[in-house]
CSV table of C-alpha atoms in Angstrom, one decimal:
chain,number,residue,atom,x,y,z
Y,1,MET,CA,44.8,97.1,64.7
Y,2,LYS,CA,47.4,98.9,62.6
Y,3,GLY,CA,49.4,101.7,64.2
Y,4,ILE,CA,49.9,104.7,62.0
Y,5,ALA,CA,52.5,107.5,62.3
Y,6,ILE,CA,51.8,110.6,60.2
Y,7,LEU,CA,54.7,112.8,59.1
Y,8,GLY,CA,53.0,116.2,58.3
Y,9,SER,CA,49.9,115.6,60.4
Y,10,THR,CA,48.9,119.3,60.4
Y,11,GLY,CA,48.8,119.7,56.6
Y,12,SER,CA,45.7,118.9,54.5
Y,13,ILE,CA,46.9,115.4,53.7
Y,14,GLY,CA,47.8,114.6,57.3
Y,15,ARG,CA,44.4,115.9,58.5
Y,16,ASN,CA,42.6,113.8,55.9
Y,17,ALA,CA,44.6,110.7,57.1
Y,18,LEU,CA,43.4,111.4,60.6
Y,19,GLN,CA,39.8,111.6,59.4
Y,20,VAL,CA,40.2,108.1,57.8
Y,21,ILE,CA,41.7,106.8,61.1
Y,22,GLU,CA,38.7,108.3,62.9
Y,23,LEU,CA,36.3,106.5,60.5
Y,24,LEU,CA,38.0,103.1,61.1
Y,25,PRO,CA,38.7,102.9,64.8
Y,26,ASP,CA,38.6,99.1,64.9
Y,27,GLU,CA,41.3,98.9,62.2
Y,28,LEU,CA,43.6,101.9,62.5
Y,29,LYS,CA,45.1,103.9,65.4
Y,30,ALA,CA,47.2,107.0,65.2
Y,31,VAL,CA,50.3,106.4,67.3
Y,32,GLY,CA,52.6,109.3,66.4
Y,33,LEU,CA,52.4,112.7,64.7
Y,34,ALA,CA,55.0,115.0,63.3
Y,35,ALA,CA,54.9,118.6,62.0
Y,36,ARG,CA,57.1,121.6,61.5
Y,37,ARG,CA,55.7,124.2,64.0
Y,38,SER,CA,51.9,124.1,64.1
Y,39,VAL,CA,51.7,123.8,67.9
Y,40,GLU,CA,48.0,124.3,68.5
Y,41,THR,CA,46.9,121.9,65.7
Y,42,ILE,CA,49.3,119.1,66.6
Y,43,THR,CA,48.5,119.3,70.3
Y,44,GLU,CA,44.8,119.1,69.6
Y,45,GLN,CA,45.4,116.1,67.3
Y,46,ALA,CA,47.5,114.4,69.9
Y,47,LEU,CA,44.9,114.8,72.6
Y,48,LYS,CA,42.0,113.8,70.4
Y,49,PHE,CA,43.7,110.6,69.1
Y,50,GLN,CA,45.7,109.9,72.3
Y,51,VAL,CA,48.9,109.3,70.4
Y,52,LYS,CA,52.0,108.0,72.2
Y,53,ALA,CA,54.3,110.8,70.9
Y,54,ILE,CA,54.5,113.9,68.7
Y,55,ALA,CA,57.5,115.7,67.1
Y,56,LEU,CA,57.9,119.3,66.0
Y,57,SER,CA,61.0,120.0,63.9
Y,58,ASP,CA,61.0,123.6,65.2
Y,59,GLU,CA,62.6,123.5,68.6
Y,60,ALA,CA,60.7,126.4,70.1
Y,61,ALA,CA,57.4,125.0,68.9
Y,62,ALA,CA,58.3,121.7,70.5
Y,63,GLN,CA,59.0,123.4,73.8
Y,64,ARG,CA,55.6,125.1,73.7
Y,65,ALA,CA,53.9,121.8,72.8
Y,66,SER,CA,55.7,120.1,75.7
Y,67,GLN,CA,54.3,122.7,78.1
Y,68,MET,CA,50.8,122.3,76.7
Y,69,LEU,CA,50.9,118.5,77.0
Y,70,VAL,CA,52.3,118.3,80.6
Y,71,GLY,CA,50.6,115.5,82.5
Y,72,THR,CA,49.0,113.8,79.5
Y,73,GLY,CA,51.6,111.1,79.0
Y,74,ILE,CA,52.2,112.1,75.4
Y,75,LYS,CA,55.9,112.4,74.7
Y,76,VAL,CA,57.1,115.4,72.7
Y,77,PHE,CA,60.3,115.2,70.6
Y,78,SER,CA,62.0,118.1,68.8
Y,79,GLY,CA,64.1,118.7,65.8
Y,80,GLN,CA,64.9,116.4,62.9
Y,81,GLU,CA,65.9,113.7,65.4
Y,82,GLY,CA,62.4,113.9,66.9
Y,83,VAL,CA,60.8,113.5,63.5
Y,84,LEU,CA,63.0,110.5,62.9
Y,85,ARG,CA,61.8,109.0,66.2
Y,86,ILE,CA,58.2,109.2,65.1
Y,87,ALA,CA,59.1,107.6,61.7
Y,88,MET,CA,60.8,104.7,63.5
Y,89,MET,CA,58.4,104.2,66.5
Y,90,ASP,CA,57.8,100.6,67.4
Y,91,GLU,CA,54.1,101.1,67.6
Y,92,ALA,CA,53.8,102.2,64.0
Y,93,ASP,CA,53.1,99.6,61.3
Y,94,MET,CA,52.7,102.2,58.6
Y,95,VAL,CA,54.0,105.8,58.1
Y,96,VAL,CA,52.1,108.4,56.1
Y,97,SER,CA,54.8,110.5,54.4
Y,98,SER,CA,53.2,113.9,53.9
Y,99,MET,CA,55.8,116.4,54.9
Y,100,VAL,CA,56.2,119.3,52.6
Y,101,GLY,CA,59.1,119.2,50.1
Y,102,ILE,CA,62.1,117.0,50.6
Y,103,SER,CA,62.1,117.4,54.4
Y,104,GLY,CA,60.4,114.1,54.5
Y,105,LEU,CA,63.0,112.2,52.6
Y,106,LEU,CA,65.3,111.1,55.5
Y,107,PRO,CA,62.4,110.3,57.9
Y,108,THR,CA,60.8,108.2,55.1
Y,109,LEU,CA,64.0,106.3,54.5
Y,110,GLU,CA,64.4,105.6,58.2
Y,111,ALA,CA,60.8,104.4,58.4
Y,112,ILE,CA,61.5,102.0,55.5
Y,113,ARG,CA,64.7,100.8,57.2
Y,114,SER,CA,62.7,100.2,60.4
Y,115,GLY,CA,60.4,97.9,58.5
Y,116,LYS,CA,57.5,100.2,58.2
Y,117,ASP,CA,55.1,100.2,55.2
Y,118,VAL,CA,55.0,103.8,53.8
Y,119,ALA,CA,52.0,105.6,52.3
Y,120,PHE,CA,53.5,108.3,50.0
Y,121,ALA,CA,51.5,111.5,50.0
Y,122,ASN,CA,54.4,113.7,48.9
Y,123,LYS,CA,55.8,113.5,45.4
Y,124,GLU,CA,59.0,115.4,46.3
Y,125,VAL,CA,60.3,112.5,48.3
Y,126,LEU,CA,60.0,110.2,45.2
Y,127,VAL,CA,61.3,112.9,42.8
Y,128,ALA,CA,64.3,113.7,44.9
Y,129,GLY,CA,65.1,110.3,46.2
Y,130,GLY,CA,63.1,107.9,44.1
Y,131,GLU,CA,65.9,105.6,43.2
Y,132,ILE,CA,67.2,105.1,46.7
Y,133,VAL,CA,63.7,105.0,48.2
Y,134,MET,CA,62.6,102.2,45.8
Y,135,ARG,CA,65.9,100.4,46.4
Y,136,GLU,CA,65.4,100.5,50.2
Y,137,ILE,CA,61.7,99.4,49.9
Y,138,GLU,CA,62.9,96.3,48.0
Y,139,ARG,CA,65.8,95.7,50.3
Y,140,TYR,CA,63.7,95.9,53.5
Y,141,GLY,CA,60.7,94.1,52.0
Y,142,VAL,CA,58.1,96.8,52.9
Y,143,ASN,CA,55.3,98.2,50.9
């Protein structure tokens, strides 16, 4: 079973990635989700897929999500640091990088540096940081 963390889980690519995970329950498991501020969507996803943790980069949104997930055992992280925690979670074998714009660059780099394979679903990360991203992929031996 391959653990998957999705950066940008509430966007169209993130939702599609979750549909694929749902179709392959013996092979894939969503373990962590990150979004900017879509509280209702990410909490629904977290409950449906029983992930270990979520992160919202918007602090107020993270507080609301935390209140909504009380008693579920799902951890809620906030801010950029929270997104980084999802990108580097031990349970994740692969990280889907689908955050909008270059906001996903640092989390993607940290996922690579943590030994995670990365599925790029955001061209901005490669356009803005392609040289360093590719160098880090080679350096850490990930795909």
